[in-house]
PDB file of C-alpha atoms in Angstrom:
ATOM      1  CA  MET A   1     165.912  63.142  23.143  1.00 46.00           C
ATOM      2  CA  ASP A   2     162.222  63.606  22.708  1.00 44.00           C
ATOM      3  CA  ASP A   3     161.511  61.759  25.895  1.00 48.00           C
ATOM      4  CA  ASP A   4     163.818  64.002  27.711  1.00 50.00           C
ATOM      5  CA  ASP A   5     162.055  67.381  26.451  1.00 50.00           C
ATOM      6  CA  GLN A   6     158.917  65.844  27.341  1.00 50.00           C
ATOM      7  CA  SER A   7     159.681  65.013  30.858  1.00 52.00           C
ATOM      8  CA  SER A   8     161.319  68.527  31.121  1.00 54.00           C
ATOM      9  CA  ARG A   9     157.949  70.067  30.149  1.00 52.00           C
ATOM     10  CA  SER A  10     155.874  67.909  32.256  1.00 54.00           C
ATOM     11  CA  GLY A  11     158.347  68.881  35.316  1.00 55.00           C
ATOM     12  CA  ARG A  12     157.921  72.692  34.629  1.00 54.00           C
ATOM     13  CA  GLU A  13     153.856  72.406  34.489  1.00 52.00           C
ATOM     14  CA  THR A  14     154.060  70.341  37.598  1.00 54.00           C
ATOM     15  CA  ARG A  15     155.950  73.105  39.364  1.00 56.00           C
ATOM     16  CA  SER A  16     153.734  76.025  37.863  1.00 53.00           C
ATOM     17  CA  ILE A  17     150.511  74.321  39.072  1.00 52.00           C
ATOM     18  CA  GLY A  18     152.233  73.981  42.566  1.00 52.00           C
ATOM     19  CA  ARG A  19     153.074  77.650  42.535  1.00 56.00           C
ATOM     20  CA  VAL A  20     149.156  78.464  41.587  1.00 47.00           C
ATOM     21  CA  ALA A  21     147.955  76.394  44.120  1.00 50.00           C
ATOM     22  CA  ALA A  22     150.431  77.643  46.821  1.00 52.00           C
ATOM     23  CA  ALA A  23     149.517  81.129  45.937  1.00 51.00           C
ATOM     24  CA  SER A  24     145.774  80.390  46.000  1.00 50.00           C
ATOM     25  CA  VAL A  25     146.226  78.953  49.682  1.00 47.00           C
ATOM     26  CA  ARG A  26     148.135  81.893  50.849  1.00 52.00           C
ATOM     27  CA  GLY A  27     145.294  84.463  49.406  1.00 48.00           C
ATOM     28  CA  ALA A  28     142.585  82.422  51.237  1.00 46.00           C
ATOM     29  CA  SER A  29     144.482  82.402  54.536  1.00 47.00           C
ATOM     30  CA  HIS A  30     144.933  86.302  54.286  1.00 47.00           C
ATOM     31  CA  GLY A  31     141.182  86.889  53.536  1.00 47.00           C
ATOM     32  CA  ALA A  32     141.710  87.916  49.907  1.00 46.00           C
ATOM     33  CA  ARG A  33     138.542  88.128  47.861  1.00 49.00           C
ATOM     34  CA  PRO A  34     138.366  85.877  44.705  1.00 50.00           C
ATOM     35  CA  CYS A  35     138.771  87.569  41.466  1.00 52.00           C
ATOM     36  CA  ARG A  36     135.543  87.954  39.390  1.00 49.00           C
ATOM     37  CA  PRO A  37     135.269  88.454  35.696  1.00 49.00           C
ATOM     38  CA  PRO A  38     134.598  91.963  34.622  1.00 48.00           C
ATOM     39  CA  GLY A  39     131.052  93.064  34.200  1.00 45.00           C
ATOM     40  CA  SER A  40     129.714  90.389  36.353  1.00 47.00           C
ATOM     41  CA  PRO A  41     127.185  91.293  39.104  1.00 50.00           C
ATOM     42  CA  THR A  42     128.143  92.159  42.538  1.00 54.00           C
ATOM     43  CA  PRO A  43     127.460  89.363  44.966  1.00 53.00           C
ATOM     44  CA  THR A  44     124.696  90.239  47.704  1.00 53.00           C
ATOM     45  CA  PRO A  45     124.133  88.524  51.058  1.00 54.00           C
ATOM     46  CA  LEU A  46     121.522  85.964  51.261  1.00 52.00           C
ATOM     47  CA  GLY A  47     118.113  87.163  51.307  1.00 50.00           C
ATOM     48  CA  VAL A  48     119.069  90.846  50.200  1.00 49.00           C
ATOM     49  CA  THR A  49     117.093  92.088  47.075  1.00 56.00           C
ATOM     50  CA  LYS A  50     119.582  93.378  44.593  1.00 68.00           C
ATOM     51  CA  LEU A  51     118.144  96.626  43.029  1.00 73.00           C
ATOM     52  CA  SER A  52     117.873  96.862  39.340  1.00 81.00           C
ATOM     53  CA  LEU A  53     119.681  99.359  37.005  1.00 84.00           C
ATOM     54  CA  ALA A  54     116.599 101.520  36.739  1.00 84.00           C
ATOM     55  CA  GLU A  55     116.001 101.557  40.405  1.00 83.00           C
ATOM     56  CA  ARG A  56     119.682 102.538  41.223  1.00 86.00           C
ATOM     57  CA  LEU A  57     119.489 105.287  38.440  1.00 87.00           C
ATOM     58  CA  ALA A  58     116.186 106.732  39.944  1.00 87.00           C
ATOM     59  CA  ALA A  59     117.697 106.729  43.444  1.00 88.00           C
ATOM     60  CA  ALA A  60     120.801 108.489  42.234  1.00 88.00           C
ATOM     61  CA  GLU A  61     118.708 111.282  40.478  1.00 90.00           C
ATOM     62  CA  GLU A  62     116.589 111.819  43.357  1.00 89.00           C
ATOM     63  CA  ARG A  63     119.697 112.232  45.535  1.00 91.00           C
ATOM     64  CA  VAL A  64     121.115 114.685  43.013  1.00 91.00           C
ATOM     65  CA  ALA A  65     117.888 116.622  43.103  1.00 88.00           C
ATOM     66  CA  GLN A  66     118.141 116.763  47.009  1.00 88.00           C
ATOM     67  CA  LEU A  67     121.697 118.026  46.776  1.00 90.00           C
ATOM     68  CA  ASP A  68     120.604 120.875  44.272  1.00 87.00           C
ATOM     69  CA  LEU A  69     117.957 122.051  46.551  1.00 80.00           C
ATOM     70  CA  GLU A  70     120.432 122.055  49.584  1.00 83.00           C
ATOM     71  CA  ARG A  71     122.908 123.954  47.315  1.00 86.00           C
ATOM     72  CA  GLU A  72     120.397 126.541  46.478  1.00 79.00           C
ATOM     73  CA  ALA A  73     119.443 126.986  49.863  1.00 72.00           C
ATOM     74  CA  ALA A  74     123.182 127.428  50.974  1.00 77.00           C
ATOM     75  CA  VAL A  75     123.594 129.781  48.176  1.00 79.00           C
ATOM     76  CA  ALA A  76     120.837 132.115  49.117  1.00 68.00           C
ATOM     77  CA  ASP A  77     122.127 131.878  52.853  1.00 63.00           C
ATOM     78  CA  VAL A  78     125.523 132.861  51.729  1.00 72.00           C
ATOM     79  CA  ALA A  79     124.222 135.750  49.683  1.00 67.00           C
ATOM     80  CA  ALA A  80     121.941 137.177  52.376  1.00 56.00           C
ATOM     81  CA  LEU A  81     124.645 136.953  54.986  1.00 62.00           C
ATOM     82  CA  ARG A  82     127.267 138.651  52.539  1.00 65.00           C
ATOM     83  CA  ALA A  83     124.706 141.410  51.846  1.00 59.00           C
ATOM     84  CA  TRP A  84     124.227 141.798  55.532  1.00 57.00           C
ATOM     85  CA  ALA A  85     127.977 142.098  56.231  1.00 62.00           C
ATOM     86  CA  LEU A  86     128.759 144.508  53.449  1.00 56.00           C
ATOM     87  CA  ALA A  87     125.767 146.859  54.339  1.00 56.00           C
ATOM     88  CA  PRO A  88     127.188 150.412  55.371  1.00 50.00           C
ATOM     89  CA  THR A  89     126.877 151.027  58.929  1.00 65.00           C
ATOM     90  CA  THR A  90     128.170 153.844  61.026  1.00 78.00           C
ATOM     91  CA  PRO A  91     129.838 152.824  64.342  1.00 86.00           C
ATOM     92  CA  LYS A  92     127.914 153.849  67.359  1.00 91.00           C
ATOM     93  CA  ARG A  93     129.962 155.944  70.255  1.00 93.00           C
ATOM     94  CA  LEU A  94     129.646 155.024  73.668  1.00 95.00           C
ATOM     95  CA  LEU A  95     129.529 158.924  74.607  1.00 95.00           C
ATOM     96  CA  THR A  96     126.273 159.303  72.677  1.00 95.00           C
ATOM     97  CA  ALA A  97     124.630 156.268  74.085  1.00 95.00           C
ATOM     98  CA  TYR A  98     125.347 157.452  77.598  1.00 96.00           C
ATOM     99  CA  ALA A  99     124.106 161.040  76.915  1.00 95.00           C
ATOM    100  CA  LEU A 100     120.789 159.331  75.450  1.00 94.00           C
ATOM    101  CA  TRP A 101     120.878 157.119  78.558  1.00 94.00           C
ATOM    102  CA  LEU A 102     120.973 160.084  80.938  1.00 93.00           C
ATOM    103  CA  LEU A 103     118.471 162.383  79.178  1.00 88.00           C
ATOM    104  CA  CYS A 104     115.644 159.872  78.479  1.00 81.00           C
ATOM    105  CA  PRO A 105     115.239 157.732  81.754  1.00 76.00           C
ATOM    106  CA  PHE A 106     111.898 156.350  81.149  1.00 76.00           C
ATOM    107  CA  TRP A 107     112.020 156.315  77.342  1.00 84.00           C
ATOM    108  CA  PRO A 108     115.355 154.275  76.316  1.00 89.00           C
ATOM    109  CA  ALA A 109     116.347 155.945  73.211  1.00 90.00           C
ATOM    110  CA  TYR A 110     119.761 154.601  73.754  1.00 93.00           C
ATOM    111  CA  ALA A 111     118.425 151.098  73.124  1.00 92.00           C
ATOM    112  CA  LEU A 112     116.836 152.295  69.748  1.00 89.00           C
ATOM    113  CA  TYR A 113     120.077 154.112  68.988  1.00 90.00           C
ATOM    114  CA  LEU A 114     121.809 150.861  69.444  1.00 91.00           C
ATOM    115  CA  GLY A 115     119.584 148.861  67.331  1.00 88.00           C
ATOM    116  CA  ARG A 116     117.855 147.125  70.357  1.00 91.00           C
ATOM    117  CA  ASP A 117     114.241 147.759  68.842  1.00 88.00           C
ATOM    118  CA  LEU A 118     112.609 145.067  71.312  1.00 90.00           C
ATOM    119  CA  HIS A 119     114.597 146.282  74.523  1.00 92.00           C
ATOM    120  CA  CYS A 120     113.231 149.788  73.541  1.00 91.00           C
ATOM    121  CA  TRP A 121     109.623 148.652  73.368  1.00 91.00           C
ATOM    122  CA  LEU A 122     109.887 146.557  76.539  1.00 92.00           C
ATOM    123  CA  TYR A 123     111.050 149.200  78.540  1.00 92.00           C
ATOM    124  CA  THR A 124     108.962 151.864  76.931  1.00 90.00           C
ATOM    125  CA  VAL A 125     105.728 150.029  78.271  1.00 91.00           C
ATOM    126  CA  THR A 126     107.354 148.978  81.508  1.00 91.00           C
ATOM    127  CA  LEU A 127     108.605 152.842  82.337  1.00 88.00           C
ATOM    128  CA  GLY A 128     112.298 151.763  82.282  1.00 88.00           C
ATOM    129  CA  GLY A 129     112.134 148.153  82.754  1.00 86.00           C
ATOM    130  CA  GLY A 130     110.172 148.388  86.001  1.00 85.00           C
ATOM    131  CA  LEU A 131     109.945 151.940  87.234  1.00 83.00           C
ATOM    132  CA  GLY A 132     113.579 152.610  86.121  1.00 87.00           C
ATOM    133  CA  LEU A 133     115.330 149.639  87.303  1.00 91.00           C
ATOM    134  CA  GLY A 134     116.112 148.475  83.953  1.00 92.00           C
ATOM    135  CA  TRP A 135     117.224 151.882  82.946  1.00 93.00           C
ATOM    136  CA  LEU A 136     119.583 151.909  85.967  1.00 92.00           C
ATOM    137  CA  VAL A 137     121.069 148.503  85.312  1.00 93.00           C
ATOM    138  CA  ASP A 138     121.838 149.577  81.806  1.00 94.00           C
ATOM    139  CA  GLY A 139     124.015 152.405  82.634  1.00 93.00           C
ATOM    140  CA  VAL A 140     126.589 149.420  83.580  1.00 92.00           C
ATOM    141  CA  CYS A 141     125.864 147.580  80.461  1.00 93.00           C
ATOM    142  CA  LEU A 142     126.044 150.241  77.862  1.00 94.00           C
ATOM    143  CA  PRO A 143     129.727 149.256  76.976  1.00 93.00           C
ATOM    144  CA  TRP A 144     128.632 145.820  76.206  1.00 91.00           C
ATOM    145  CA  TYR A 145     125.828 147.154  73.984  1.00 93.00           C
ATOM    146  CA  VAL A 146     127.814 149.485  71.886  1.00 93.00           C
ATOM    147  CA  ALA A 147     130.504 146.570  71.418  1.00 91.00           C
ATOM    148  CA  ASP A 148     127.592 144.349  70.344  1.00 91.00           C
ATOM    149  CA  TYR A 149     126.415 146.915  67.662  1.00 90.00           C
ATOM    150  CA  ASN A 150     129.907 147.779  66.333  1.00 89.00           C
ATOM    151  CA  GLU A 151     131.141 144.027  66.515  1.00 84.00           C
ATOM    152  CA  PRO A 152     134.982 144.641  66.611  1.00 83.00           C
ATOM    153  CA  LEU A 153     137.332 142.084  65.424  1.00 79.00           C
ATOM    154  CA  GLY A 154     137.051 138.908  67.422  1.00 81.00           C
ATOM    155  CA  TYR A 155     133.965 140.053  69.351  1.00 82.00           C
ATOM    156  CA  LEU A 156     131.677 137.073  68.581  1.00 82.00           C
ATOM    157  CA  ALA A 157     134.507 134.558  69.678  1.00 82.00           C
ATOM    158  CA  ALA A 158     134.956 136.516  72.877  1.00 83.00           C
ATOM    159  CA  ALA A 159     131.238 136.856  73.627  1.00 83.00           C
ATOM    160  CA  ARG A 160     130.575 133.243  73.104  1.00 83.00           C
ATOM    161  CA  ARG A 161     133.344 132.380  75.730  1.00 83.00           C
ATOM    162  CA  ARG A 162     131.981 134.866  78.190  1.00 81.00           C
ATOM    163  CA  SER A 163     128.482 133.245  77.817  1.00 79.00           C
ATOM    164  CA  ALA A 164     129.875 129.952  78.758  1.00 77.00           C
ATOM    165  CA  SER A 165     131.709 131.196  81.784  1.00 76.00           C
ATOM    166  CA  TRP A 166     130.321 132.194  85.189  1.00 73.00           C
ATOM    167  CA  LEU A 167     133.280 133.741  86.241  1.00 73.00           C
ATOM    168  CA  THR A 168     132.487 137.137  84.515  1.00 76.00           C
ATOM    169  CA  PRO A 169     131.283 140.520  85.673  1.00 73.00           C
ATOM    170  CA  ARG A 170     127.974 139.889  84.169  1.00 74.00           C
ATOM    171  CA  THR A 171     127.448 137.295  86.932  1.00 79.00           C
ATOM    172  CA  LEU A 172     127.064 139.931  89.417  1.00 84.00           C
ATOM    173  CA  LEU A 173     124.155 141.381  87.345  1.00 88.00           C
ATOM    174  CA  LEU A 174     122.315 138.216  87.248  1.00 88.00           C
ATOM    175  CA  PRO A 175     119.877 138.835  90.101  1.00 90.00           C
ATOM    176  CA  ALA A 176     119.095 142.154  88.619  1.00 91.00           C
ATOM    177  CA  ARG A 177     118.346 140.604  85.281  1.00 91.00           C
ATOM    178  CA  LEU A 178     116.102 137.670  86.829  1.00 93.00           C
ATOM    179  CA  LEU A 179     114.318 140.477  88.824  1.00 94.00           C
ATOM    180  CA  ILE A 180     113.471 142.470  85.637  1.00 94.00           C
ATOM    181  CA  MET A 181     112.463 139.490  84.124  1.00 94.00           C
ATOM    182  CA  TYR A 182     110.033 138.711  87.019  1.00 95.00           C
ATOM    183  CA  ILE A 183     108.694 142.372  86.836  1.00 95.00           C
ATOM    184  CA  LEU A 184     107.951 142.108  83.129  1.00 95.00           C
ATOM    185  CA  CYS A 185     106.253 138.530  83.621  1.00 95.00           C
ATOM    186  CA  LEU A 186     104.052 140.121  86.474  1.00 95.00           C
ATOM    187  CA  PHE A 187     103.098 143.121  84.171  1.00 95.00           C
ATOM    188  CA  PHE A 188     102.367 141.300  80.749  1.00 95.00           C
ATOM    189  CA  GLY A 189     100.660 138.486  82.660  1.00 95.00           C
ATOM    190  CA  GLY A 190      98.364 140.844  84.893  1.00 94.00           C
ATOM    191  CA  MET A 191      97.439 142.665  81.654  1.00 94.00           C
ATOM    192  CA  ALA A 192      96.299 139.434  79.955  1.00 93.00           C
ATOM    193  CA  THR A 193      94.297 138.371  83.203  1.00 92.00           C
ATOM    194  CA  LEU A 194      92.774 141.919  83.044  1.00 91.00           C
ATOM    195  CA  LEU A 195      91.536 141.408  79.784  1.00 89.00           C
ATOM    196  CA  LEU A 196      89.538 138.546  80.536  1.00 87.00           C
ATOM    197  CA  GLY A 197      88.501 139.657  83.767  1.00 82.00           C
ATOM    198  CA  SER A 198      85.130 141.137  82.728  1.00 76.00           C
ATOM    199  CA  SER A 199      81.735 139.940  84.012  1.00 79.00           C
ATOM    200  CA  ALA A 200      80.687 139.026  80.565  1.00 80.00           C
ATOM    201  CA  VAL A 201      83.338 136.475  80.268  1.00 79.00           C
ATOM    202  CA  SER A 202      82.481 135.055  83.657  1.00 79.00           C
ATOM    203  CA  ALA A 203      78.984 134.801  82.859  1.00 81.00           C
ATOM    204  CA  ALA A 204      79.725 133.056  79.516  1.00 83.00           C
ATOM    205  CA  LEU A 205      82.137 130.648  80.911  1.00 84.00           C
ATOM    206  CA  GLY A 206      81.150 130.403  84.444  1.00 85.00           C
ATOM    207  CA  PRO A 207      83.333 131.124  87.512  1.00 82.00           C
ATOM    208  CA  ASP A 208      85.677 128.046  87.310  1.00 84.00           C
ATOM    209  CA  ALA A 209      86.303 128.334  83.458  1.00 88.00           C
ATOM    210  CA  ALA A 210      86.752 131.733  83.443  1.00 88.00           C
ATOM    211  CA  LEU A 211      89.440 131.487  86.172  1.00 88.00           C
ATOM    212  CA  LEU A 212      91.056 128.837  84.207  1.00 90.00           C
ATOM    213  CA  ALA A 213      91.098 130.895  81.226  1.00 91.00           C
ATOM    214  CA  ARG A 214      92.515 133.749  82.863  1.00 92.00           C
ATOM    215  CA  THR A 215      95.162 131.897  84.590  1.00 92.00           C
ATOM    216  CA  SER A 216      96.044 130.275  81.120  1.00 93.00           C
ATOM    217  CA  ALA A 217      96.129 133.809  79.304  1.00 94.00           C
ATOM    218  CA  GLY A 218      98.510 135.086  82.277  1.00 94.00           C
ATOM    219  CA  LEU A 219     100.766 131.987  81.821  1.00 95.00           C
ATOM    220  CA  LEU A 220     100.962 132.560  78.161  1.00 95.00           C
ATOM    221  CA  ALA A 221     101.653 136.150  78.398  1.00 96.00           C
ATOM    222  CA  ALA A 222     104.240 135.853  81.206  1.00 95.00           C
ATOM    223  CA  THR A 223     106.105 133.328  79.221  1.00 95.00           C
ATOM    224  CA  ALA A 224     106.239 135.510  76.106  1.00 95.00           C
ATOM    225  CA  ALA A 225     107.495 138.431  78.190  1.00 95.00           C
ATOM    226  CA  ALA A 226     110.125 136.194  79.994  1.00 94.00           C
ATOM    227  CA  ALA A 227     111.399 135.047  76.436  1.00 93.00           C
ATOM    228  CA  ALA A 228     111.443 138.498  75.081  1.00 92.00           C
ATOM    229  CA  ALA A 229     113.262 139.943  78.241  1.00 92.00           C
ATOM    230  CA  SER A 230     115.948 137.033  78.023  1.00 91.00           C
ATOM    231  CA  ARG A 231     116.872 138.547  74.799  1.00 88.00           C
ATOM    232  CA  ALA A 232     116.836 142.314  75.784  1.00 88.00           C
ATOM    233  CA  ALA A 233     117.237 142.640  79.727  1.00 86.00           C
ATOM    234  CA  VAL A 234     120.881 142.790  80.778  1.00 86.00           C
ATOM    235  CA  SER A 235     121.899 140.618  77.753  1.00 85.00           C
ATOM    236  CA  VAL A 236     123.682 140.445  74.526  1.00 85.00           C
ATOM    237  CA  ARG A 237     123.038 137.523  71.753  1.00 86.00           C
ATOM    238  CA  SER A 238     121.124 135.659  74.329  1.00 87.00           C
ATOM    239  CA  ARG A 239     117.745 133.641  74.163  1.00 86.00           C
ATOM    240  CA  SER A 240     115.889 130.951  76.116  1.00 89.00           C
ATOM    241  CA  ARG A 241     113.770 128.050  75.623  1.00 88.00           C
ATOM    242  CA  PRO A 242     110.147 129.249  76.741  1.00 89.00           C
ATOM    243  CA  LEU A 243     108.360 125.765  76.494  1.00 90.00           C
ATOM    244  CA  PRO A 244     109.993 124.100  79.390  1.00 91.00           C
ATOM    245  CA  ALA A 245     109.769 127.495  81.419  1.00 92.00           C
ATOM    246  CA  LEU A 246     106.020 127.322  80.539  1.00 93.00           C
ATOM    247  CA  GLY A 247     105.731 123.923  81.945  1.00 93.00           C
ATOM    248  CA  VAL A 248     107.295 124.845  85.352  1.00 93.00           C
ATOM    249  CA  GLY A 249     105.160 128.063  85.329  1.00 94.00           C
ATOM    250  CA  ALA A 250     102.074 125.758  84.929  1.00 94.00           C
ATOM    251  CA  VAL A 251     103.021 123.482  87.828  1.00 94.00           C
ATOM    252  CA  PHE A 252     103.399 126.555  90.016  1.00 93.00           C
ATOM    253  CA  ALA A 253     100.084 127.915  89.152  1.00 93.00           C
ATOM    254  CA  ALA A 254      98.311 124.620  89.497  1.00 92.00           C
ATOM    255  CA  LEU A 255      99.724 124.357  93.239  1.00 91.00           C
ATOM    256  CA  ALA A 256      98.535 127.959  93.853  1.00 89.00           C
ATOM    257  CA  LEU A 257      95.111 127.153  92.394  1.00 89.00           C
ATOM    258  CA  SER A 258      94.754 123.873  94.362  1.00 89.00           C
ATOM    259  CA  ASN A 259      95.292 125.447  97.656  1.00 87.00           C
ATOM    260  CA  GLU A 260      91.885 125.592  99.250  1.00 84.00           C
ATOM    261  CA  ALA A 261      93.342 127.976 102.176  1.00 84.00           C
ATOM    262  CA  LEU A 262      93.280 130.756  99.361  1.00 84.00           C
ATOM    263  CA  LYS A 263      90.200 132.837  99.113  1.00 82.00           C
ATOM    264  CA  PRO A 264      88.798 132.785  95.407  1.00 74.00           C
ATOM    265  CA  GLU A 265      89.999 136.561  94.902  1.00 79.00           C
ATOM    266  CA  GLU A 266      93.490 135.669  96.142  1.00 86.00           C
ATOM    267  CA  ALA A 267      93.875 132.482  93.939  1.00 88.00           C
ATOM    268  CA  LEU A 268      94.746 134.398  90.608  1.00 90.00           C
ATOM    269  CA  PRO A 269      97.200 136.828  91.809  1.00 92.00           C
ATOM    270  CA  THR A 270      98.821 134.060  93.858  1.00 93.00           C
ATOM    271  CA  ALA A 271      98.964 131.830  90.916  1.00 93.00           C
ATOM    272  CA  LEU A 272     100.203 134.542  88.593  1.00 94.00           C
ATOM    273  CA  ALA A 273     103.168 135.391  91.066  1.00 94.00           C
ATOM    274  CA  LEU A 274     104.232 131.840  91.614  1.00 94.00           C
ATOM    275  CA  SER A 275     104.015 131.049  88.062  1.00 94.00           C
ATOM    276  CA  SER A 276     105.952 133.989  87.164  1.00 95.00           C
ATOM    277  CA  LEU A 277     108.608 132.987  89.624  1.00 94.00           C
ATOM    278  CA  GLY A 278     108.625 129.306  88.062  1.00 94.00           C
ATOM    279  CA  ILE A 279     108.773 130.827  84.513  1.00 95.00           C
ATOM    280  CA  VAL A 280     111.763 132.897  85.346  1.00 95.00           C
ATOM    281  CA  ALA A 281     113.374 129.987  87.070  1.00 93.00           C
ATOM    282  CA  GLY A 282     113.023 127.725  83.932  1.00 92.00           C
ATOM    283  CA  CYS A 283     114.270 130.441  81.565  1.00 91.00           C
ATOM    284  CA  SER A 284     117.431 131.010  83.755  1.00 87.00           C
ATOM    285  CA  ARG A 285     118.418 127.446  83.352  1.00 85.00           C
ATOM    286  CA  SER A 286     117.920 127.719  79.358  1.00 83.00           C
ATOM    287  CA  PHE A 287     120.113 130.905  78.591  1.00 85.00           C
ATOM    288  CA  VAL A 288     121.946 130.217  75.586  1.00 84.00           C
ATOM    289  CA  PHE A 289     124.225 132.270  73.414  1.00 84.00           C
ATOM    290  CA  ASP A 290     122.836 132.730  69.953  1.00 83.00           C
ATOM    291  CA  ALA A 291     125.230 134.858  67.384  1.00 80.00           C
ATOM    292  CA  ALA A 292     122.012 135.293  65.181  1.00 78.00           C
ATOM    293  CA  ARG A 293     120.352 137.648  67.731  1.00 77.00           C
ATOM    294  CA  GLY A 294     122.521 140.687  66.827  1.00 78.00           C
ATOM    295  CA  PRO A 295     121.062 144.216  67.043  1.00 82.00           C
ATOM    296  CA  SER A 296     118.911 145.728  64.264  1.00 70.00           C
ATOM    297  CA  ARG A 297     121.001 148.211  62.110  1.00 59.00           C
ATOM    298  CA  GLY A 298     117.797 149.408  60.444  1.00 50.00           C
ATOM    299  CA  ALA A 299     119.482 150.172  57.135  1.00 43.00           C
ATOM    300  CA  PRO A 300     116.683 149.063  54.701  1.00 43.00           C
ATOM    301  CA  ALA A 301     114.050 150.552  57.222  1.00 54.00           C
ATOM    302  CA  GLY A 302     115.265 153.540  58.494  1.00 62.00           C
ATOM    303  CA  LEU A 303     114.518 155.120  61.811  1.00 64.00           C
ATOM    304  CA  PHE A 304     111.035 156.706  61.185  1.00 60.00           C
ATOM    305  CA  PRO A 305     109.393 153.166  60.623  1.00 64.00           C
ATOM    306  CA  ARG A 306     110.911 151.877  63.578  1.00 66.00           C
ATOM    307  CA  LEU A 307     109.647 154.857  65.770  1.00 65.00           C
ATOM    308  CA  ILE A 308     106.124 153.923  64.481  1.00 63.00           C
ATOM    309  CA  LEU A 309     106.649 150.256  65.434  1.00 64.00           C
ATOM    310  CA  GLN A 310     107.572 151.394  68.877  1.00 66.00           C
ATOM    311  CA  GLY A 311     104.241 152.986  69.198  1.00 58.00           C
TER     312      GLY A 311
END
């Protein structure tokens, strides 16, 4: 009897060992990871140094500090946007904007009324964006400017879609926009070259160095004017990248200055004209929609400080 019990127990043990072995084979064939005792270190690939507990703790604390800084910045942004969105504003009326446009052709009070302070300043110093050309074109654009100030429901999404499409009514006004930008580039670039055109500058630097300095000043001023005009002239929520445009203008200016057929007194005006053309072409290829370039509602400053800044 004892022999029978012993033989039955040995048979059960043999079958149990066989089942465990079969399970191990199946797990290995399916890519199962072998079990490791709790608390044992995580295996690392050969050649990789495992960080100590203190190092991991320091890295985690550094990451938490970084996330805290990001959270504080995000909270500040949300608070600023909420304060801007909840600021009391009075909707502007299209009829009032047209009355100001009609009564003040060479001082764009309509632009100041609609929170377009940069627009107002540019057109003030250039007599209506180039002897009234910008004022005339703005007569068509006033409904867009009023909508940009009032921001009706769904306006930003619709404006973003229009900016990405070429099949819009604003496409017809693109030549006028580029012409206004070109006039502004010539005006501000010419003013910069005149400021350095004194005989004292030529005597101090020499003729060639003075010509280079005047050309560089004209390039920088024309690029700044084009960047400002891309935000104001016949546009809403728009901007351009000035650095590529400056590079194109510099190439055009270099071509003009290297032309030996031009007389010395003709080199600088020709360089300014060609570089302004290149700057406008460079800006026109980098127009992008910018929702943050909204009109200035002037709630904290008021109208009087804005009028002083215009002067």
